[in-house]
mmCIF file of C-alpha atoms in Angstrom:
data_model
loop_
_atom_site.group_PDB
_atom_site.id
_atom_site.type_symbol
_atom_site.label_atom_id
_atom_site.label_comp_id
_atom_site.label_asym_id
_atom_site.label_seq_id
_atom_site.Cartn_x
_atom_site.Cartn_y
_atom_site.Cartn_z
ATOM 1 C CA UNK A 16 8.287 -0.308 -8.750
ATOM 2 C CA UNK A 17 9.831 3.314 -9.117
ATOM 3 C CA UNK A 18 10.212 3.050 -12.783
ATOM 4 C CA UNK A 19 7.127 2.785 -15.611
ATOM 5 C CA UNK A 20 8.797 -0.508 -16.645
ATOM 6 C CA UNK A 21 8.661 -1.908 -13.408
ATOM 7 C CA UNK A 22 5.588 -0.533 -12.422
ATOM 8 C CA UNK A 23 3.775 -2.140 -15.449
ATOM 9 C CA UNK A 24 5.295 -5.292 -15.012
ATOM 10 C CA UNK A 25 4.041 -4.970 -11.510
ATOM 11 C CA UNK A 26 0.497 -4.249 -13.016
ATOM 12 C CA UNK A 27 0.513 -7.073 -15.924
ATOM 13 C CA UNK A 28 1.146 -9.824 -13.758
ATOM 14 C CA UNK A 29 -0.891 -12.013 -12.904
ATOM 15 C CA UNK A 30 -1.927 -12.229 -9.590
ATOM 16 C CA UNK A 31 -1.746 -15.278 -7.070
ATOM 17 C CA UNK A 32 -4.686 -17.885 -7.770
ATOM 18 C CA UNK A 33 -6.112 -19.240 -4.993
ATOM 19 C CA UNK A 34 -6.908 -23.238 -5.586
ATOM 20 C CA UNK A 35 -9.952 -23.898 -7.584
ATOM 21 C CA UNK A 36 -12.651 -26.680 -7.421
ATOM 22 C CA UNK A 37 -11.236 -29.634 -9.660
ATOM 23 C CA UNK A 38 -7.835 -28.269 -9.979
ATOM 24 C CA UNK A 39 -5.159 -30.755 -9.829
ATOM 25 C CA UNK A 40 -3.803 -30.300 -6.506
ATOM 26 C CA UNK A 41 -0.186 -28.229 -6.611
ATOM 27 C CA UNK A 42 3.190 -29.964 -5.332
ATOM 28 C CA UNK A 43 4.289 -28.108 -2.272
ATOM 29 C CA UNK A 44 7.100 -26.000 -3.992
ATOM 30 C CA UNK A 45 3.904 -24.464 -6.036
ATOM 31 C CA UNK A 46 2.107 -23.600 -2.952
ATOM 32 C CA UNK A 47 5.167 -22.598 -0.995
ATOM 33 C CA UNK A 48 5.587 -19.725 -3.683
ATOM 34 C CA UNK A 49 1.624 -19.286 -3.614
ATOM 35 C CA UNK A 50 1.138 -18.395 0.127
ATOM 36 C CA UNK A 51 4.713 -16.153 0.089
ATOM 37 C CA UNK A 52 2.995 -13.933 -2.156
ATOM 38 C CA UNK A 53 -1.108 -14.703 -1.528
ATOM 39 C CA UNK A 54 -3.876 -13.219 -2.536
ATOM 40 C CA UNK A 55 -4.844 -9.642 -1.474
ATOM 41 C CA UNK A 56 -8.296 -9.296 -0.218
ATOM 42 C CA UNK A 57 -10.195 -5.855 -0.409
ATOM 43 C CA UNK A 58 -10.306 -4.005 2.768
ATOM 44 C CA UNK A 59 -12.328 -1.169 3.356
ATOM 45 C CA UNK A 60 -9.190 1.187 2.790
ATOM 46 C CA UNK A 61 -8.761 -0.116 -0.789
ATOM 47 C CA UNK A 62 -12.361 0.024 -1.734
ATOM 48 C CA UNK A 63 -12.427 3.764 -0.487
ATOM 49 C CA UNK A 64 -9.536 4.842 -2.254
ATOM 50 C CA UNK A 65 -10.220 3.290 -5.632
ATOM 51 C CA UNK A 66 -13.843 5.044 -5.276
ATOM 52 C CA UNK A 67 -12.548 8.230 -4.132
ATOM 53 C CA UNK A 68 -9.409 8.289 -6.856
ATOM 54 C CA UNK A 69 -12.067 7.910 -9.454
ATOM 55 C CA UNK A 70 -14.320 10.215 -8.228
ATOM 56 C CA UNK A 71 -11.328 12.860 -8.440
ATOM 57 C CA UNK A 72 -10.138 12.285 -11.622
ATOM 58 C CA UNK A 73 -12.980 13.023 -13.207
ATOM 59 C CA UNK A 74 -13.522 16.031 -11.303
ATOM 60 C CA UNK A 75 -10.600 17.177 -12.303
ATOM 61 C CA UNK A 76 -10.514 16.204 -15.766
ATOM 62 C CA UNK A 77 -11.366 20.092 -17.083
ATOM 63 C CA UNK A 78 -9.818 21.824 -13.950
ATOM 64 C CA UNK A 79 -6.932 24.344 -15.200
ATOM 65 C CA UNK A 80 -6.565 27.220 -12.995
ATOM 66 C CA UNK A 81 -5.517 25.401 -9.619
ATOM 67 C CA UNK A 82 -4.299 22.427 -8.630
ATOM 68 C CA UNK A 83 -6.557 19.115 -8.574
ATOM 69 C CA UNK A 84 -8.187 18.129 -5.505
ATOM 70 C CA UNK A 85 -6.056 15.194 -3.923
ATOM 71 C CA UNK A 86 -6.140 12.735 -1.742
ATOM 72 C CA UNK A 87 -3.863 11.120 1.505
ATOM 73 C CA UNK A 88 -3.784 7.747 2.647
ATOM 74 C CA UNK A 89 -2.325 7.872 6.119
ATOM 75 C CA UNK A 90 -2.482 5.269 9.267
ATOM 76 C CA UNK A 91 -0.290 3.316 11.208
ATOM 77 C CA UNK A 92 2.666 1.294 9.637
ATOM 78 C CA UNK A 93 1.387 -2.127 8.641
ATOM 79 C CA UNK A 94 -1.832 -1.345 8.038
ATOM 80 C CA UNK A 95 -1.811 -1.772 4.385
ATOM 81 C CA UNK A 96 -1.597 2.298 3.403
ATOM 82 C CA UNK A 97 0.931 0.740 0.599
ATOM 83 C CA UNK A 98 -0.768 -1.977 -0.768
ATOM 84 C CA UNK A 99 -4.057 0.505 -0.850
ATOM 85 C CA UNK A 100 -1.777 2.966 -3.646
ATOM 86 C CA UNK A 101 -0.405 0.052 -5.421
ATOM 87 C CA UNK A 102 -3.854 -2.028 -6.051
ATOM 88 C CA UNK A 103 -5.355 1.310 -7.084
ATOM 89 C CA UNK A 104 -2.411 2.176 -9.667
ATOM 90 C CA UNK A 105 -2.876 -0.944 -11.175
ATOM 91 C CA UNK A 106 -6.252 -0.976 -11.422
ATOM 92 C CA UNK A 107 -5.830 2.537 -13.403
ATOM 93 C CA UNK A 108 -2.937 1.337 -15.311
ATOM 94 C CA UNK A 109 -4.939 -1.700 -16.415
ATOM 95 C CA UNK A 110 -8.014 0.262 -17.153
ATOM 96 C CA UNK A 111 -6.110 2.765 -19.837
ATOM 97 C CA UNK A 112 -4.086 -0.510 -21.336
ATOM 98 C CA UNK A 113 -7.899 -1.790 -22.275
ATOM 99 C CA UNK A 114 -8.949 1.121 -24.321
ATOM 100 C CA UNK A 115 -6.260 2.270 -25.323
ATOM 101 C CA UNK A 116 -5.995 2.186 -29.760
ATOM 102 C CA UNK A 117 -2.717 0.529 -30.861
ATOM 103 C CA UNK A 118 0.286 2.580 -30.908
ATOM 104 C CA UNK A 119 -1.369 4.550 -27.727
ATOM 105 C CA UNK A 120 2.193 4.329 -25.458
ATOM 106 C CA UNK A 121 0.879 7.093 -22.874
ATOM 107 C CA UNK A 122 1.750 6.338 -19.046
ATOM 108 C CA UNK A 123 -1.184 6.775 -16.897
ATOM 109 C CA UNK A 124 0.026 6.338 -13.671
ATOM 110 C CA UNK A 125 3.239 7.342 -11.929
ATOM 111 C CA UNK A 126 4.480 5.761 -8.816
ATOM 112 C CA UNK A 127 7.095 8.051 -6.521
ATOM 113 C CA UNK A 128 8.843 7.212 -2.579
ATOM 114 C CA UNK A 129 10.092 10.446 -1.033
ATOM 115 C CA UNK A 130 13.723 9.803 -0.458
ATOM 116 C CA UNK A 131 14.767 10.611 2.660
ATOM 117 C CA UNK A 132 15.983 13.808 4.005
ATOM 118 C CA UNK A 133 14.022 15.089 0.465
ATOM 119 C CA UNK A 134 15.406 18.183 -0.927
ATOM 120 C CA UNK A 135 13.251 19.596 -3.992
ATOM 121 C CA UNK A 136 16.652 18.720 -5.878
ATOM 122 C CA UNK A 137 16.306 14.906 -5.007
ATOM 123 C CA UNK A 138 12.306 14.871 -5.018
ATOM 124 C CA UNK A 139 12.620 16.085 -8.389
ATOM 125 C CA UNK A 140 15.141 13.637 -9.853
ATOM 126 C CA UNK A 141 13.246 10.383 -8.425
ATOM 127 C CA UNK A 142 10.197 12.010 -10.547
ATOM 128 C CA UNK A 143 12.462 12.083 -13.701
ATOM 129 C CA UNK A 144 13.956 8.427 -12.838
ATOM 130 C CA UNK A 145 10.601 6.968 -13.088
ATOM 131 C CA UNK A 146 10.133 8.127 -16.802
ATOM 132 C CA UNK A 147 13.899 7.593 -17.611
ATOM 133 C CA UNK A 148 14.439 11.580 -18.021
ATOM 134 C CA UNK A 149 18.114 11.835 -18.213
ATOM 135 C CA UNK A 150 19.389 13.913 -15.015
ATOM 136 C CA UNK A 151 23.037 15.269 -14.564
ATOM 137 C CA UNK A 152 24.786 16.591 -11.361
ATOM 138 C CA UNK A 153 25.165 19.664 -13.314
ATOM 139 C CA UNK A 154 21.323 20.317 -13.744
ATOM 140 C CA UNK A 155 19.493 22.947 -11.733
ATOM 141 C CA UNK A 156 16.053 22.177 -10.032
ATOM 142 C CA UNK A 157 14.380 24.268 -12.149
ATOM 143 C CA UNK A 158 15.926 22.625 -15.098
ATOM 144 C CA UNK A 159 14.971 18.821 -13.956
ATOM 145 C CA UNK A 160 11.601 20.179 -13.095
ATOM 146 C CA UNK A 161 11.167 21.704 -16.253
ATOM 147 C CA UNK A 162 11.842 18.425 -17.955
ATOM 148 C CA UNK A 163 9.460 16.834 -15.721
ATOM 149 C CA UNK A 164 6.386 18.816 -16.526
ATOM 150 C CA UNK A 165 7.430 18.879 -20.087
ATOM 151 C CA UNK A 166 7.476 14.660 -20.175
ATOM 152 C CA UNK A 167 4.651 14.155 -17.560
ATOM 153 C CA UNK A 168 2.486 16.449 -19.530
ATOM 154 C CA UNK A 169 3.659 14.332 -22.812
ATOM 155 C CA UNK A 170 3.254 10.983 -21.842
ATOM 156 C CA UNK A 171 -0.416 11.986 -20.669
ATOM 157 C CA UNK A 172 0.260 10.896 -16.763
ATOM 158 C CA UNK A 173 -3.368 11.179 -14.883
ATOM 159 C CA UNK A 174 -2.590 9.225 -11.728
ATOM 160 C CA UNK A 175 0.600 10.517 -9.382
ATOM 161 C CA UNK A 176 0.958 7.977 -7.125
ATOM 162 C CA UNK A 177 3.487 9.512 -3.825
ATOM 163 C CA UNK A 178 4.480 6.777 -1.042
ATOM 164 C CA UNK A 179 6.206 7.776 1.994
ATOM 165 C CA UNK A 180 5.485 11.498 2.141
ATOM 166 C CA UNK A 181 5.967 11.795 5.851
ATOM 167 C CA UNK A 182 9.301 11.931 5.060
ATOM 168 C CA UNK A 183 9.061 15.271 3.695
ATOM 169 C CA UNK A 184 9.642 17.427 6.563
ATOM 170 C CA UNK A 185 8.787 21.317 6.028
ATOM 171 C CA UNK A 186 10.429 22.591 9.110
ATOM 172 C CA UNK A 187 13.419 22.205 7.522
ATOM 173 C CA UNK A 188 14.657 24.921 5.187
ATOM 174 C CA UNK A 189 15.142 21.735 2.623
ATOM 175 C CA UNK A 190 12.005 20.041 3.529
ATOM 176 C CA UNK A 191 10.281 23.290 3.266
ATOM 177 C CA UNK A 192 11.593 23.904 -1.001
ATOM 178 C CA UNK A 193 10.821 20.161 -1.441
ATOM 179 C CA UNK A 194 7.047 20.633 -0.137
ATOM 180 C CA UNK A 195 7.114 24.439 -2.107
ATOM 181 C CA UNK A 196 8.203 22.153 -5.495
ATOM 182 C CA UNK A 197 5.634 19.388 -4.604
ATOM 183 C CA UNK A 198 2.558 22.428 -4.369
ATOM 184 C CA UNK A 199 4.274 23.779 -7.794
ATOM 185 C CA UNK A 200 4.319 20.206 -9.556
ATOM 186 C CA UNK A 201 0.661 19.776 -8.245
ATOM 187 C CA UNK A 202 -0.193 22.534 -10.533
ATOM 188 C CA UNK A 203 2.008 21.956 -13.772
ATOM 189 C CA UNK A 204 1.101 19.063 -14.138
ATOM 190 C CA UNK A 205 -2.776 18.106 -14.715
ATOM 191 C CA UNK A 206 -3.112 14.983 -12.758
ATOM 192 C CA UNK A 207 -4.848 13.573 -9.514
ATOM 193 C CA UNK A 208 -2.125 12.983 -6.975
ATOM 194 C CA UNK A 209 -2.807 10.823 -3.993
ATOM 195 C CA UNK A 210 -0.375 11.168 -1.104
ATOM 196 C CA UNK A 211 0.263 7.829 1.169
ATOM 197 C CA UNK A 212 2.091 8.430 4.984
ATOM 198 C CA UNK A 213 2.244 7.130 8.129
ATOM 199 C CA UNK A 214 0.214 8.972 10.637
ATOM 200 C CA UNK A 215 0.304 12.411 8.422
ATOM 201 C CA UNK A 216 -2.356 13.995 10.281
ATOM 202 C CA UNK A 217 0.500 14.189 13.107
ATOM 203 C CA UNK A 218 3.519 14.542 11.911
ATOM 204 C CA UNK A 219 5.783 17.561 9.992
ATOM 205 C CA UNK A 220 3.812 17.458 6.860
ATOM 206 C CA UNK A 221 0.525 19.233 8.078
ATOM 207 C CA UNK A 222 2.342 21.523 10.052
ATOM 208 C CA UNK A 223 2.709 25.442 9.129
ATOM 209 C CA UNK A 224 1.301 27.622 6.115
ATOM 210 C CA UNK A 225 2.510 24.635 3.902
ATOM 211 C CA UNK A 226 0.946 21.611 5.452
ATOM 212 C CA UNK A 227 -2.051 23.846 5.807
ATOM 213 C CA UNK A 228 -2.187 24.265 1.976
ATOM 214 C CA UNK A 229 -1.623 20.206 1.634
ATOM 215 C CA UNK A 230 -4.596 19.687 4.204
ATOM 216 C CA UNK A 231 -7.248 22.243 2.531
ATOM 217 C CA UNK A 232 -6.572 20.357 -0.615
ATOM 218 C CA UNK A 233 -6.150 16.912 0.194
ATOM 219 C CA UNK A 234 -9.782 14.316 1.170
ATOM 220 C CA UNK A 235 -7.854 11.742 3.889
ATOM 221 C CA UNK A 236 -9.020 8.139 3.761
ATOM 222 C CA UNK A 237 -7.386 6.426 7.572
ATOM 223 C CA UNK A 238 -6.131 2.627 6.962
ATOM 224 C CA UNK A 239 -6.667 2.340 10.776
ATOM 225 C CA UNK A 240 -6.126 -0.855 12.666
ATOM 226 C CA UNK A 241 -9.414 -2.903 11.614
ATOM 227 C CA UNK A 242 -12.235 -3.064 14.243
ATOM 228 C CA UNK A 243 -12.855 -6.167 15.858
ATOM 229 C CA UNK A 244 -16.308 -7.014 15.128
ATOM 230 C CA UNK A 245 -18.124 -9.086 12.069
ATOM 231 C CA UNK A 246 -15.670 -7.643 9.533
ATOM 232 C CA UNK A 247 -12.927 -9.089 10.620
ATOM 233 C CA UNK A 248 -14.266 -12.139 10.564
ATOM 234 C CA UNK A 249 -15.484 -11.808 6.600
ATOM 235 C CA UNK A 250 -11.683 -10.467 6.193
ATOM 236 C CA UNK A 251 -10.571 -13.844 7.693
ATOM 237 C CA UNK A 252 -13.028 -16.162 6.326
ATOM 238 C CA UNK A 253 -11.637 -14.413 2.557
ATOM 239 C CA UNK A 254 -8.024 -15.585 3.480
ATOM 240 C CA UNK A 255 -8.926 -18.811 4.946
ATOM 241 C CA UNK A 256 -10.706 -19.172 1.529
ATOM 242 C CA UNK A 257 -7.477 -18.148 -0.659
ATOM 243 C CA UNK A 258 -5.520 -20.861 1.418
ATOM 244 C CA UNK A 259 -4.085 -24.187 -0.392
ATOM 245 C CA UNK A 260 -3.326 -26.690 3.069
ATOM 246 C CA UNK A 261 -4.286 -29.811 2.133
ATOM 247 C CA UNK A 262 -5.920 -30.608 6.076
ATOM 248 C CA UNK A 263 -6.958 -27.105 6.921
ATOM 249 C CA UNK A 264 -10.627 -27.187 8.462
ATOM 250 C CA UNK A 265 -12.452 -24.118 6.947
ATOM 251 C CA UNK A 266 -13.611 -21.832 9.487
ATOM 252 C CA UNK A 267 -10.754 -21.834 12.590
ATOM 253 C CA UNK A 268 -9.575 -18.472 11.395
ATOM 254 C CA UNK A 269 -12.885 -16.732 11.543
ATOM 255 C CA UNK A 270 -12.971 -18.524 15.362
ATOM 256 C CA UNK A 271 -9.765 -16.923 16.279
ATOM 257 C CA UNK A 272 -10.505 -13.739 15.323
ATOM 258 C CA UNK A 273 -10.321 -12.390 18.903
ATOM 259 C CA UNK A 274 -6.890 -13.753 19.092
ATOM 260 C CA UNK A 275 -5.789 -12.709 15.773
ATOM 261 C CA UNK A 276 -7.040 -8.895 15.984
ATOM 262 C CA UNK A 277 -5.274 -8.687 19.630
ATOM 263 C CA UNK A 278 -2.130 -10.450 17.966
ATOM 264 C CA UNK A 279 -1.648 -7.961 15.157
ATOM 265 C CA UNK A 280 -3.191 -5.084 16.750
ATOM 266 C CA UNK A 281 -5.574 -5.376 13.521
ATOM 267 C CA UNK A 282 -3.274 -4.259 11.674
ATOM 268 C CA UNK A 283 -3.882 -5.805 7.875
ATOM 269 C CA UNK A 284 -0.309 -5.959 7.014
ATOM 270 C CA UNK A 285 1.094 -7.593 9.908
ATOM 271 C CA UNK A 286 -2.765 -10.304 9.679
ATOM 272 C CA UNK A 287 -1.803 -10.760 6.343
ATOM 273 C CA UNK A 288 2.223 -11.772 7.083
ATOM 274 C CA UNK A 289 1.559 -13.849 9.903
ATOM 275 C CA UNK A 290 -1.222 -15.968 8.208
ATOM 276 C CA UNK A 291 0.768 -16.241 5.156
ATOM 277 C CA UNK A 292 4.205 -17.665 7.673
ATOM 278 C CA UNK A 293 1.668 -20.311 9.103
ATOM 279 C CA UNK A 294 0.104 -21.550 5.957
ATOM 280 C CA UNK A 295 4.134 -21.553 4.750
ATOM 281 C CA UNK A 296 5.534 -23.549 8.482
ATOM 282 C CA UNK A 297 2.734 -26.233 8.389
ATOM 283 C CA UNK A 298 3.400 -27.028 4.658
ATOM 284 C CA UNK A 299 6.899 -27.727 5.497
ATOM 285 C CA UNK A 300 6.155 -29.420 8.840
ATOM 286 C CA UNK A 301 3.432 -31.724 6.929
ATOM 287 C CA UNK A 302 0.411 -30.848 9.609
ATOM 288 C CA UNK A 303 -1.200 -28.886 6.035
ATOM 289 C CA UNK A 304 -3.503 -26.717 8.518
ATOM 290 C CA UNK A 305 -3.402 -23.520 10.855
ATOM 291 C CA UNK A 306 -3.990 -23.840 14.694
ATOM 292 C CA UNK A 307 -3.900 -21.074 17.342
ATOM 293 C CA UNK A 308 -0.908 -23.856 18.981
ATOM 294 C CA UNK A 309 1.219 -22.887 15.491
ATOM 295 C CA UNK A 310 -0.134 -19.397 15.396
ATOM 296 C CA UNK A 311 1.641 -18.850 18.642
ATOM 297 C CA UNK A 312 4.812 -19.717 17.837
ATOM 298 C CA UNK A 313 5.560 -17.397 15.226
ATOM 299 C CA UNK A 314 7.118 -13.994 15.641
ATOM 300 C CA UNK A 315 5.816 -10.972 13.833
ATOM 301 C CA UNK A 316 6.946 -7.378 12.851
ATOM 302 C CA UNK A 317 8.444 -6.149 16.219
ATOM 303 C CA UNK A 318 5.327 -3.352 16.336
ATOM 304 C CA UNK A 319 2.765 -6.431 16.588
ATOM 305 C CA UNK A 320 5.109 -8.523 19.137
ATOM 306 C CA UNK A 321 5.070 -5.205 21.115
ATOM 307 C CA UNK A 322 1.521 -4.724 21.358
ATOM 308 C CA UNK A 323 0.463 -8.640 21.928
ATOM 309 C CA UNK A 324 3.337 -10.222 24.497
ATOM 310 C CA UNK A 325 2.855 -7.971 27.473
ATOM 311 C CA UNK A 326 -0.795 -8.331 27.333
ATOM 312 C CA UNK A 327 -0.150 -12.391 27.189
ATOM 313 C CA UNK A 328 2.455 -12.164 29.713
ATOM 314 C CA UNK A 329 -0.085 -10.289 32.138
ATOM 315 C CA UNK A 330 -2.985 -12.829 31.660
ATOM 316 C CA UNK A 331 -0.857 -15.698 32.650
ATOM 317 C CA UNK A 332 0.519 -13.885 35.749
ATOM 318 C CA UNK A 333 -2.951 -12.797 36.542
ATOM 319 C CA UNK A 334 -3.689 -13.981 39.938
ATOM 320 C CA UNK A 335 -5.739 -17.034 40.473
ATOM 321 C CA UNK A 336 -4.142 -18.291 37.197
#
């Protein structure tokens, strides 16, 4: 995903169909490969960024004397802060490819991970990897930077697209030229950048003079753990829908929704993985349905095992139980 040519393949394919009425039903190795990729539903996070992100790219179309306004996506992990910048990025991506004339090869959106330990040096070089600017060991920072304005500017980038920024660590004297290059970049180059981190509000990035430049230009959308009330239950009811189990009774997930928000601390990554295992073990065990019996027996990310076991373990060793 950290090159245009992988991005874009990323953003041209098609996505996961969910079964439709009077489709011929799909042999199991069809719908194996369906539910290990699935559908991705909108959750509030995604619907705020991709507002938001178009919102500030069009007020900063005609901005030239200081940076763009920008944007963070920050949360827990697992809670979808990934997905959010990639759904958006293709949704711009696709949007240019549709008006764009023939013979119109611009690059709208660029998609960067902060290495870690990120010097400017190395923040600078995964920038030129993901147009294909040549970089030597020999190069100086300014000189890779350089080319990197120089292309960006060229291939008309509008959408900067940076995962994993709480890896960039200011109180470092490295950290601290990697975050001075970042603020530089921000205003070379004349394009919205949206930040994506977890738990940025707390961590290196917004400390100091630096992180207080980040925060005074940066709007932060928080892909919290969902709430447990009615919207969960819509959430669950639109993946029970995308499901393809041949004796699945519509309507058990949005019962368990207690169960499933306290299992995955409502976190939308680890709701979506552990759905997406059960729809996978009861294809291949031939029961073709979810229960809360199946549910149970699969383990998720350690962070979601964490947070549900002890609380299990101390309601059967309650007394009176």
């Amino acid at each position: 995903m950290t090159t245009f040519d992988a991005f874009a393949r990323f953003a041209h394919a098609a996505p996961p169909t969910p079964p439709q009425p009077g489709q011929a039903p799909r042999s199991a190795e069809e719908r194996l490969a369906y539910h290990s990729q699935f559908v991705t539903v909108r959750t509030p996070a995604i619907e705020s960024l991709a507002r938001q992100v178009r919102t500030l790219m069009i007020l900063g179309q005609h901005q030239q004397a200081t940076a763009r306004p920008s944007l963070i996506v920050t949360g827990p992990a697992t809670t979808g802060k990934t997905t959010a910048l990639l759904q958006v990025g293709r949704t711009c991506h696709l949007a240019h490819t549709r008006r764009a004339a023939p013979g119109d090869d611009r690059v709208p959106v660029a998609y960067v991970l902060v290495p870690p330990g990120a010097t400017a040096k190395t923040l600078a070089a995964e920038f030129a990897r993901y147009l294909g600017i040549p970089v030597t060991g020999r190069m100086t920072t300014a000189q890779i930077t350089t080319a990197v304005c120089h292309t960006y500017t060229a291939a008309g980038v509008t959408l900067v697209l940076i995962d994993e920024i709480h890896r960039l660590n200011p109180r470092t004297s490295s950290g601290a030229e990697a975050a001075d290059w970042l603020k530089d970049l921000t205003e070379r180059i004349g394009a919205t950048f949206v930040y994506a981190g977890i738990d940025v509000t707390t961590s290196a990035v917004f400390s100091g003079v630096r992180g207080a430049q980040l925060a005074g230009r940066a709007s932060l959308i928080d892909c919290g753990a969902l709430p447990a009330r009615a919207g969960h239950r819509e959430l669950l009811a639109a993946l029970e829908g995308a499901l393809d189990l041949t004796a699945h009774r519509p309507g058990i997930l949005p019962r368990l929704a207690p169960y499933l928000h306290e299992r995955t601390a409502g976190r939308i990554g680890s709701l979506s993985r552990l759905i997406r295992q059960a729809a996978i073990e009861a294809i291949c065990d031939g029961t073709e349905r979810i229960t809360k019996t199946l549910l149970d027996t699969i383990a998720l990310d350690h962070l979601a095992e964490e947070h549900y076991r002890p609380r299990a373990l101390a309601r059967r060793t309650r007394p009176g139980r």
